[in-house]
PDB file of C-alpha atoms and ligand atoms in Angstrom:
ATOM      1  CA  MET A 262     -12.384  12.448  -7.814  1.00 43.00           C
ATOM      2  CA  SER A 263     -15.101   9.850  -8.223  1.00 46.00           C
ATOM      3  CA  ASN A 264     -17.760   9.147  -5.580  1.00 43.00           C
ATOM      4  CA  GLU A 265     -16.251   5.708  -5.161  1.00 46.00           C
ATOM      5  CA  THR A 266     -13.061   7.308  -3.885  1.00 48.00           C
ATOM      6  CA  MET A 267     -14.891   9.495  -1.408  1.00 52.00           C
ATOM      7  CA  LYS A 268     -16.004   6.444   0.565  1.00 72.00           C
ATOM      8  CA  ILE A 269     -12.448   5.226   1.134  1.00 80.00           C
ATOM      9  CA  PRO A 270     -11.123   6.204   4.591  1.00 85.00           C
ATOM     10  CA  GLN A 271      -8.379   8.831   4.436  1.00 84.00           C
ATOM     11  CA  ALA A 272      -5.751   6.533   5.962  1.00 87.00           C
ATOM     12  CA  THR A 273      -6.461   4.004   3.205  1.00 87.00           C
ATOM     13  CA  ALA A 274      -6.414   6.693   0.525  1.00 84.00           C
ATOM     14  CA  LYS A 275      -2.960   7.773   1.674  1.00 85.00           C
ATOM     15  CA  ARG A 276      -1.630   4.270   1.076  1.00 89.00           C
ATOM     16  CA  LEU A 277      -3.014   4.060  -2.474  1.00 86.00           C
ATOM     17  CA  PRO A 278       0.022   5.543  -4.236  1.00 85.00           C
ATOM     18  CA  LEU A 279       2.263   3.137  -2.336  1.00 88.00           C
ATOM     19  CA  TYR A 280       0.252   0.127  -3.445  1.00 89.00           C
ATOM     20  CA  TYR A 281       0.014   1.493  -6.945  1.00 88.00           C
ATOM     21  CA  ARG A 282       3.764   1.887  -7.352  1.00 87.00           C
ATOM     22  CA  PHE A 283       4.475  -1.633  -6.146  1.00 90.00           C
ATOM     23  CA  LEU A 284       1.759  -3.200  -8.305  1.00 89.00           C
ATOM     24  CA  LYS A 285       3.060  -1.405 -11.382  1.00 88.00           C
ATOM     25  CA  ASN A 286       6.470  -2.949 -10.775  1.00 89.00           C
ATOM     26  CA  LEU A 287       4.894  -6.377 -10.332  1.00 88.00           C
ATOM     27  CA  HIS A 288       2.920  -5.937 -13.517  1.00 89.00           C
ATOM     28  CA  SER A 289       5.979  -4.970 -15.547  1.00 89.00           C
ATOM     29  CA  SER A 290       7.797  -8.022 -14.276  1.00 89.00           C
ATOM     30  CA  GLY A 291       4.916 -10.126 -15.630  1.00 89.00           C
ATOM     31  CA  LYS A 292       3.239 -11.151 -12.357  1.00 88.00           C
ATOM     32  CA  GLN A 293      -0.496 -11.835 -12.578  1.00 88.00           C
ATOM     33  CA  ARG A 294      -1.331 -12.192  -8.912  1.00 88.00           C
ATOM     34  CA  VAL A 295      -0.016 -11.230  -5.526  1.00 89.00           C
ATOM     35  CA  SER A 296      -0.768 -12.343  -1.986  1.00 87.00           C
ATOM     36  CA  SER A 297      -1.412  -9.922   0.860  1.00 83.00           C
ATOM     37  CA  ALA A 298       1.658 -11.381   2.601  1.00 87.00           C
ATOM     38  CA  GLU A 299       3.896 -10.538  -0.386  1.00 88.00           C
ATOM     39  CA  LEU A 300       2.408  -7.079  -0.614  1.00 88.00           C
ATOM     40  CA  SER A 301       2.832  -6.601   3.101  1.00 90.00           C
ATOM     41  CA  GLU A 302       6.499  -7.484   2.943  1.00 90.00           C
ATOM     42  CA  ALA A 303       7.104  -5.140   0.010  1.00 88.00           C
ATOM     43  CA  VAL A 304       5.224  -2.057   1.172  1.00 89.00           C
ATOM     44  CA  LYS A 305       5.736  -2.603   4.908  1.00 91.00           C
ATOM     45  CA  VAL A 306       2.073  -2.398   5.814  1.00 92.00           C
ATOM     46  CA  ASP A 307       0.664  -5.291   7.862  1.00 91.00           C
ATOM     47  CA  SER A 308      -1.393  -7.757   5.853  1.00 87.00           C
ATOM     48  CA  ALA A 309      -4.598  -7.293   7.904  1.00 89.00           C
ATOM     49  CA  THR A 310      -4.520  -3.584   6.999  1.00 91.00           C
ATOM     50  CA  ILE A 311      -3.905  -4.444   3.347  1.00 88.00           C
ATOM     51  CA  ARG A 312      -6.861  -6.849   3.295  1.00 86.00           C
ATOM     52  CA  ARG A 313      -9.096  -4.229   4.893  1.00 87.00           C
ATOM     53  CA  ASP A 314      -7.870  -1.511   2.497  1.00 87.00           C
ATOM     54  CA  PHE A 315      -8.422  -3.736  -0.525  1.00 84.00           C
ATOM     55  CA  SER A 316     -11.917  -4.692   0.597  1.00 84.00           C
ATOM     56  CA  TYR A 317     -12.858  -1.009   0.153  1.00 82.00           C
ATOM     57  CA  PHE A 318     -11.855  -1.317  -3.491  1.00 76.00           C
ATOM     58  CA  GLY A 319     -14.054  -4.349  -3.955  1.00 74.00           C
ATOM     59  CA  ALA A 320     -10.918  -6.452  -4.371  1.00 67.00           C
ATOM     60  CA  LEU A 321     -11.425  -9.611  -2.412  1.00 67.00           C
ATOM     61  CA  GLY A 322      -8.366 -11.813  -2.336  1.00 65.00           C
ATOM     62  CA  LYS A 323      -8.939 -15.525  -2.756  1.00 70.00           C
ATOM     63  CA  LYS A 324      -7.231 -17.906  -0.370  1.00 69.00           C
ATOM     64  CA  GLY A 325      -4.342 -19.609  -2.101  1.00 70.00           C
ATOM     65  CA  TYR A 326      -4.643 -17.276  -5.090  1.00 76.00           C
ATOM     66  CA  GLY A 327      -4.185 -13.770  -3.760  1.00 83.00           C
ATOM     67  CA  TYR A 328      -5.198 -10.630  -5.645  1.00 87.00           C
ATOM     68  CA  ASN A 329      -5.426 -10.140  -9.356  1.00 88.00           C
ATOM     69  CA  VAL A 330      -2.726  -7.606 -10.258  1.00 89.00           C
ATOM     70  CA  ASN A 331      -4.514  -6.343 -13.369  1.00 88.00           C
ATOM     71  CA  TYR A 332      -7.764  -5.719 -11.544  1.00 85.00           C
ATOM     72  CA  LEU A 333      -5.995  -3.745  -8.829  1.00 86.00           C
ATOM     73  CA  LEU A 334      -3.934  -1.749 -11.300  1.00 86.00           C
ATOM     74  CA  THR A 335      -6.992  -0.738 -13.300  1.00 85.00           C
ATOM     75  CA  PHE A 336      -8.736   0.308 -10.107  1.00 82.00           C
ATOM     76  CA  PHE A 337      -5.784   2.351  -8.859  1.00 82.00           C
ATOM     77  CA  ARG A 338      -5.213   4.032 -12.194  1.00 81.00           C
ATOM     78  CA  LYS A 339      -8.836   5.127 -12.286  1.00 79.00           C
ATOM     79  CA  THR A 340      -8.987   6.145  -8.648  1.00 78.00           C
ATOM     80  CA  LEU A 341      -5.730   8.050  -8.642  1.00 76.00           C
ATOM     81  CA  ASP A 342      -6.682   9.764 -11.919  1.00 69.00           C
ATOM     82  CA  GLN A 343      -3.546   8.403 -13.507  1.00 65.00           C
ATOM     83  CA  ASP A 344      -5.013   8.711 -16.966  1.00 68.00           C
ATOM     84  CA  GLU A 345      -4.855  12.454 -16.641  1.00 76.00           C
ATOM     85  CA  LEU A 346      -1.660  14.453 -16.163  1.00 84.00           C
ATOM     86  CA  THR A 347      -1.778  16.695 -13.091  1.00 89.00           C
ATOM     87  CA  LYS A 348       0.278  19.833 -13.442  1.00 93.00           C
ATOM     88  CA  VAL A 349       1.942  21.184 -10.329  1.00 96.00           C
ATOM     89  CA  ALA A 350       3.624  24.506  -9.501  1.00 98.00           C
ATOM     90  CA  LEU A 351       6.675  24.734  -7.254  1.00 98.00           C
ATOM     91  CA  ILE A 352       7.316  27.853  -5.185  1.00 98.00           C
ATOM     92  CA  GLY A 353      10.869  28.396  -3.922  1.00 98.00           C
ATOM     93  CA  VAL A 354      13.752  27.110  -6.021  1.00 98.00           C
ATOM     94  CA  GLY A 355      16.250  26.638  -3.168  1.00 97.00           C
ATOM     95  CA  ASN A 356      18.092  23.423  -2.353  1.00 96.00           C
ATOM     96  CA  LEU A 357      14.960  21.367  -1.719  1.00 96.00           C
ATOM     97  CA  GLY A 358      12.956  22.958  -4.529  1.00 97.00           C
ATOM     98  CA  THR A 359      15.773  22.342  -6.998  1.00 97.00           C
ATOM     99  CA  ALA A 360      15.976  18.695  -5.922  1.00 96.00           C
ATOM    100  CA  PHE A 361      12.257  18.317  -6.673  1.00 96.00           C
ATOM    101  CA  LEU A 362      12.686  19.930 -10.071  1.00 95.00           C
ATOM    102  CA  ASN A 363      15.452  17.448 -10.833  1.00 94.00           C
ATOM    103  CA  TYR A 364      13.361  14.521  -9.686  1.00 91.00           C
ATOM    104  CA  ASN A 365      11.300  12.836 -12.362  1.00 82.00           C
ATOM    105  CA  PHE A 366       7.846  12.502 -10.779  1.00 79.00           C
ATOM    106  CA  LEU A 367       6.459  11.195 -14.071  1.00 73.00           C
ATOM    107  CA  LYS A 368       8.445   8.013 -13.557  1.00 71.00           C
ATOM    108  CA  ASN A 369       6.017   6.719 -10.954  1.00 64.00           C
ATOM    109  CA  ASN A 370       2.852   8.691 -11.424  1.00 70.00           C
ATOM    110  CA  ASN A 371       1.170  11.102 -13.689  1.00 80.00           C
ATOM    111  CA  THR A 372       2.262  14.328 -12.029  1.00 88.00           C
ATOM    112  CA  LYS A 373       4.522  16.940 -13.499  1.00 91.00           C
ATOM    113  CA  ILE A 374       6.012  20.121 -12.108  1.00 95.00           C
ATOM    114  CA  GLU A 375       5.028  22.504 -14.844  1.00 95.00           C
ATOM    115  CA  CYS A 376       6.482  25.766 -13.559  1.00 97.00           C
ATOM    116  CA  ALA A 377       8.494  27.173 -10.674  1.00 98.00           C
ATOM    117  CA  PHE A 378       8.658  30.566  -8.958  1.00 98.00           C
ATOM    118  CA  ASP A 379      11.269  32.437  -6.936  1.00 98.00           C
ATOM    119  CA  VAL A 380      12.238  35.988  -6.013  1.00 97.00           C
ATOM    120  CA  ASP A 381      15.957  35.499  -6.590  1.00 97.00           C
ATOM    121  CA  PRO A 382      16.940  37.408  -9.773  1.00 94.00           C
ATOM    122  CA  ASN A 383      19.621  34.789 -10.483  1.00 95.00           C
ATOM    123  CA  LYS A 384      17.034  32.029 -10.625  1.00 95.00           C
ATOM    124  CA  MET A 385      14.168  33.559 -12.552  1.00 89.00           C
ATOM    125  CA  GLY A 386      14.333  33.272 -16.295  1.00 92.00           C
ATOM    126  CA  THR A 387      16.301  30.019 -16.014  1.00 95.00           C
ATOM    127  CA  THR A 388      14.993  26.529 -16.652  1.00 95.00           C
ATOM    128  CA  ILE A 389      15.751  23.449 -14.566  1.00 96.00           C
ATOM    129  CA  ARG A 390      15.109  20.155 -16.359  1.00 93.00           C
ATOM    130  CA  ASP A 391      12.900  22.036 -18.826  1.00 92.00           C
ATOM    131  CA  VAL A 392      10.843  23.623 -16.040  1.00 96.00           C
ATOM    132  CA  PRO A 393      10.781  27.422 -16.383  1.00 97.00           C
ATOM    133  CA  VAL A 394      11.476  29.498 -13.256  1.00 97.00           C
ATOM    134  CA  TYR A 395       9.324  32.648 -13.144  1.00 97.00           C
ATOM    135  CA  HIS A 396       9.396  35.667 -10.894  1.00 97.00           C
ATOM    136  CA  MET A 397       6.811  35.692  -8.112  1.00 97.00           C
ATOM    137  CA  ASP A 398       5.191  38.713  -9.767  1.00 96.00           C
ATOM    138  CA  GLU A 399       3.999  36.370 -12.492  1.00 96.00           C
ATOM    139  CA  LEU A 400       2.472  33.819 -10.105  1.00 97.00           C
ATOM    140  CA  GLU A 401      -1.217  34.600 -10.574  1.00 97.00           C
ATOM    141  CA  LYS A 402      -0.967  34.939 -14.348  1.00 96.00           C
ATOM    142  CA  VAL A 403       0.994  31.709 -14.964  1.00 96.00           C
ATOM    143  CA  LEU A 404      -1.168  29.639 -12.619  1.00 96.00           C
ATOM    144  CA  SER A 405      -4.330  30.803 -14.287  1.00 94.00           C
ATOM    145  CA  ASP A 406      -2.970  30.494 -17.867  1.00 92.00           C
ATOM    146  CA  ASP A 407      -1.718  26.958 -17.207  1.00 91.00           C
ATOM    147  CA  ASP A 408      -4.811  25.987 -15.198  1.00 91.00           C
ATOM    148  CA  ILE A 409      -2.765  24.727 -12.237  1.00 95.00           C
ATOM    149  CA  HIS A 410      -4.475  23.756  -8.955  1.00 95.00           C
ATOM    150  CA  VAL A 411      -1.708  22.034  -7.004  1.00 97.00           C
ATOM    151  CA  ALA A 412       1.400  23.671  -5.502  1.00 98.00           C
ATOM    152  CA  ILE A 413       4.526  22.537  -3.682  1.00 98.00           C
ATOM    153  CA  LEU A 414       5.855  25.037  -1.156  1.00 98.00           C
ATOM    154  CA  THR A 415       9.621  25.045  -0.578  1.00 98.00           C
ATOM    155  CA  VAL A 416      10.154  28.651   0.529  1.00 98.00           C
ATOM    156  CA  PRO A 417      11.538  29.922   3.866  1.00 97.00           C
ATOM    157  CA  ALA A 418       8.936  29.548   6.648  1.00 97.00           C
ATOM    158  CA  PRO A 419       8.439  33.285   7.329  1.00 97.00           C
ATOM    159  CA  VAL A 420       7.061  33.899   3.814  1.00 98.00           C
ATOM    160  CA  ALA A 421       4.975  30.711   3.596  1.00 98.00           C
ATOM    161  CA  GLN A 422       1.666  32.203   4.782  1.00 98.00           C
ATOM    162  CA  VAL A 423       1.796  35.266   2.543  1.00 98.00           C
ATOM    163  CA  ILE A 424       2.488  33.067  -0.464  1.00 98.00           C
ATOM    164  CA  THR A 425      -0.240  30.642   0.600  1.00 98.00           C
ATOM    165  CA  ASP A 426      -2.762  33.496   0.656  1.00 97.00           C
ATOM    166  CA  ARG A 427      -1.798  34.339  -2.909  1.00 98.00           C
ATOM    167  CA  LEU A 428      -2.091  30.688  -3.948  1.00 98.00           C
ATOM    168  CA  VAL A 429      -5.552  30.456  -2.404  1.00 96.00           C
ATOM    169  CA  ASN A 430      -6.620  33.548  -4.334  1.00 95.00           C
ATOM    170  CA  SER A 431      -5.202  31.994  -7.508  1.00 95.00           C
ATOM    171  CA  ASN A 432      -7.517  29.026  -7.333  1.00 90.00           C
ATOM    172  CA  ILE A 433      -4.962  26.558  -5.967  1.00 96.00           C
ATOM    173  CA  LYS A 434      -6.863  23.669  -4.325  1.00 96.00           C
ATOM    174  CA  ALA A 435      -4.049  21.664  -2.752  1.00 97.00           C
ATOM    175  CA  ILE A 436      -0.680  22.523  -1.236  1.00 98.00           C
ATOM    176  CA  LEU A 437       2.168  20.205  -0.320  1.00 97.00           C
ATOM    177  CA  ASN A 438       3.876  22.220   2.384  1.00 98.00           C
ATOM    178  CA  PHE A 439       7.543  21.445   3.005  1.00 97.00           C
ATOM    179  CA  THR A 440       8.096  24.501   5.199  1.00 96.00           C
ATOM    180  CA  PRO A 441       7.926  24.206   8.996  1.00 94.00           C
ATOM    181  CA  ALA A 442       5.129  26.826   8.990  1.00 96.00           C
ATOM    182  CA  ARG A 443       1.573  25.769   9.844  1.00 95.00           C
ATOM    183  CA  LEU A 444      -0.608  27.289   7.172  1.00 97.00           C
ATOM    184  CA  ASN A 445      -4.019  28.877   7.582  1.00 97.00           C
ATOM    185  CA  VAL A 446      -6.268  28.123   4.641  1.00 97.00           C
ATOM    186  CA  PRO A 447     -10.011  28.039   3.973  1.00 96.00           C
ATOM    187  CA  THR A 448     -11.583  24.616   4.593  1.00 95.00           C
ATOM    188  CA  SER A 449     -11.962  24.089   0.849  1.00 95.00           C
ATOM    189  CA  ILE A 450      -8.171  23.906   0.428  1.00 97.00           C
ATOM    190  CA  ARG A 451      -6.283  20.736   1.257  1.00 96.00           C
ATOM    191  CA  VAL A 452      -2.823  21.071   2.795  1.00 97.00           C
ATOM    192  CA  HIS A 453      -0.460  18.163   3.374  1.00 95.00           C
ATOM    193  CA  HIS A 454       2.440  19.057   5.580  1.00 95.00           C
ATOM    194  CA  ILE A 455       5.819  17.351   5.354  1.00 95.00           C
ATOM    195  CA  ASP A 456       8.389  18.707   7.771  1.00 93.00           C
ATOM    196  CA  LEU A 457      11.531  16.741   6.990  1.00 92.00           C
ATOM    197  CA  ALA A 458      13.362  17.862  10.151  1.00 91.00           C
ATOM    198  CA  VAL A 459      10.451  16.790  12.367  1.00 91.00           C
ATOM    199  CA  GLU A 460      10.134  13.451  10.561  1.00 91.00           C
ATOM    200  CA  LEU A 461      13.819  12.760  11.071  1.00 93.00           C
ATOM    201  CA  GLN A 462      13.656  13.744  14.722  1.00 92.00           C
ATOM    202  CA  SER A 463      10.632  11.530  15.267  1.00 91.00           C
ATOM    203  CA  LEU A 464      12.356   8.604  13.540  1.00 90.00           C
ATOM    204  CA  ILE A 465      15.363   8.969  15.835  1.00 91.00           C
ATOM    205  CA  TYR A 466      13.115   9.258  18.895  1.00 89.00           C
ATOM    206  CA  PHE A 467      11.332   6.036  17.965  1.00 88.00           C
ATOM    207  CA  LEU A 468      14.620   4.341  17.269  1.00 88.00           C
ATOM    208  CA  LYS A 469      15.838   5.191  20.758  1.00 86.00           C
ATOM    209  CA  HIS A 470      12.678   4.560  22.727  1.00 86.00           C
ATOM    210  CA  TYR A 471      10.791   1.752  21.012  1.00 82.00           C
ATOM    211  CA  PRO A 472      12.081  -1.588  19.855  1.00 70.00           C
ATOM    212  CA  THR A 473      11.195  -1.989  16.153  1.00 68.00           C
ATOM    213  CA  GLU A 474       8.585  -4.746  16.808  1.00 61.00           C
ATOM    214  CA  GLU A 475       6.438  -2.234  18.683  1.00 51.00           C
ATOM    215  CA  ILE A 476       6.336   0.337  15.906  1.00 48.00           C
ATOM    216  CA  GLU A 477       3.009   0.324  14.080  1.00 49.00           C
TER     217      GLU A 477
HETATM  218  P1  ATP B   2      19.414  28.304  -1.251  1.00 78.11           P
HETATM  219  O1  ATP B   2      20.699  27.737  -0.756  1.00 78.11           O
HETATM  220  O2  ATP B   2      19.261  28.266  -2.750  1.00 78.11           O
HETATM  221  O3  ATP B   2      19.077  29.652  -0.678  1.00 78.11           O
HETATM  222  P2  ATP B   2      17.658  27.074   0.641  1.00 78.11           P
HETATM  223  O4  ATP B   2      16.655  26.016   0.427  1.00 78.11           O
HETATM  224  O5  ATP B   2      18.645  26.908   1.701  1.00 78.11           O
HETATM  225  O6  ATP B   2      18.313  27.292  -0.769  1.00 78.11           O
HETATM  226  P3  ATP B   2      15.738  29.019   1.573  1.00 78.11           P
HETATM  227  O7  ATP B   2      16.167  30.210   2.335  1.00 78.11           O
HETATM  228  O8  ATP B   2      15.001  27.935   2.289  1.00 78.11           O
HETATM  229  O9  ATP B   2      17.014  28.499   0.838  1.00 78.11           O
HETATM  230  O10 ATP B   2      14.840  29.489   0.365  1.00 78.11           O
HETATM  231  C1  ATP B   2      14.325  28.628  -0.566  1.00 78.11           C
HETATM  232  C2  ATP B   2      14.058  29.360  -1.853  1.00 78.11           C
HETATM  233  O11 ATP B   2      12.932  30.228  -1.673  1.00 78.11           O
HETATM  234  C3  ATP B   2      15.212  30.246  -2.294  1.00 78.11           C
HETATM  235  O12 ATP B   2      15.489  29.979  -3.653  1.00 78.11           O
HETATM  236  C4  ATP B   2      14.684  31.660  -2.117  1.00 78.11           C
HETATM  237  O13 ATP B   2      15.192  32.546  -3.104  1.00 78.11           O
HETATM  238  C5  ATP B   2      13.197  31.448  -2.307  1.00 78.11           C
HETATM  239  N1  ATP B   2      12.384  32.518  -1.696  1.00 78.11           N
HETATM  240  C6  ATP B   2      12.637  33.274  -0.615  1.00 78.11           C
HETATM  241  N2  ATP B   2      11.648  34.135  -0.379  1.00 78.11           N
HETATM  242  C7  ATP B   2      10.726  33.916  -1.340  1.00 78.11           C
HETATM  243  C8  ATP B   2       9.465  34.496  -1.661  1.00 78.11           C
HETATM  244  N3  ATP B   2       8.936  35.474  -0.934  1.00 78.11           N
HETATM  245  N4  ATP B   2       8.806  34.019  -2.747  1.00 78.11           N
HETATM  246  C9  ATP B   2       9.328  33.024  -3.493  1.00 78.11           C
HETATM  247  N5  ATP B   2      10.506  32.445  -3.252  1.00 78.11           N
HETATM  248  C10 ATP B   2      11.198  32.884  -2.194  1.00 78.11           C
END
């Protein structure tokens, strides 16, 4: 990642892919400029936050004109390394893992699940949407041969840490953890945790206890 990116606050950085996806759609529909109000409506982020986020990118919207779509797109493409394909490994080809293999990540960004791993003899040796499923025994070799540094974890929680330790030793730098397990990793490894059950529960809690206007 460039030094420029390092200065962007993490909360802003997390919104980049969201902005990028929407701007790409705008661009393909031929729009040259967009206001922060339009963006806000589309991505559901308040316009003050959008203006602050965009000021980090050196994109200053003009009153009555808005933001230049091309400028923003070029910035996002560069910042999100969209010119380079990022190969990703998926561990655990269960229901969720299979759904990810069937999902075309390339549609919206330059990321591709390159290989998958499982211990189930019925799954290894197969391919799902052209992605080969290997046995876990081959993990270290395939990751190093294919020069892969990002992994998605969709295994049962009790095996998540053991697999994580192997991933760390295989030079994986980032893990998207879909298991409920909290993973211990060295500080040099970045883990993003998405617990779908918790997210759903939290959504329902907010729905019950906070009127929508109060939700940030
Ligand atoms: P399914 O119905 O296919 O079992 P699931 O998502 O309900 O899917 P889980 O028990 O969560 O099943 O397991 C997810 C996947 O992780 C399964 O395909 C399973 O074979 C695989 N798995 C289990 N243990 C390991 C392991 N140690 N290493 C790699 N993959 C594993």
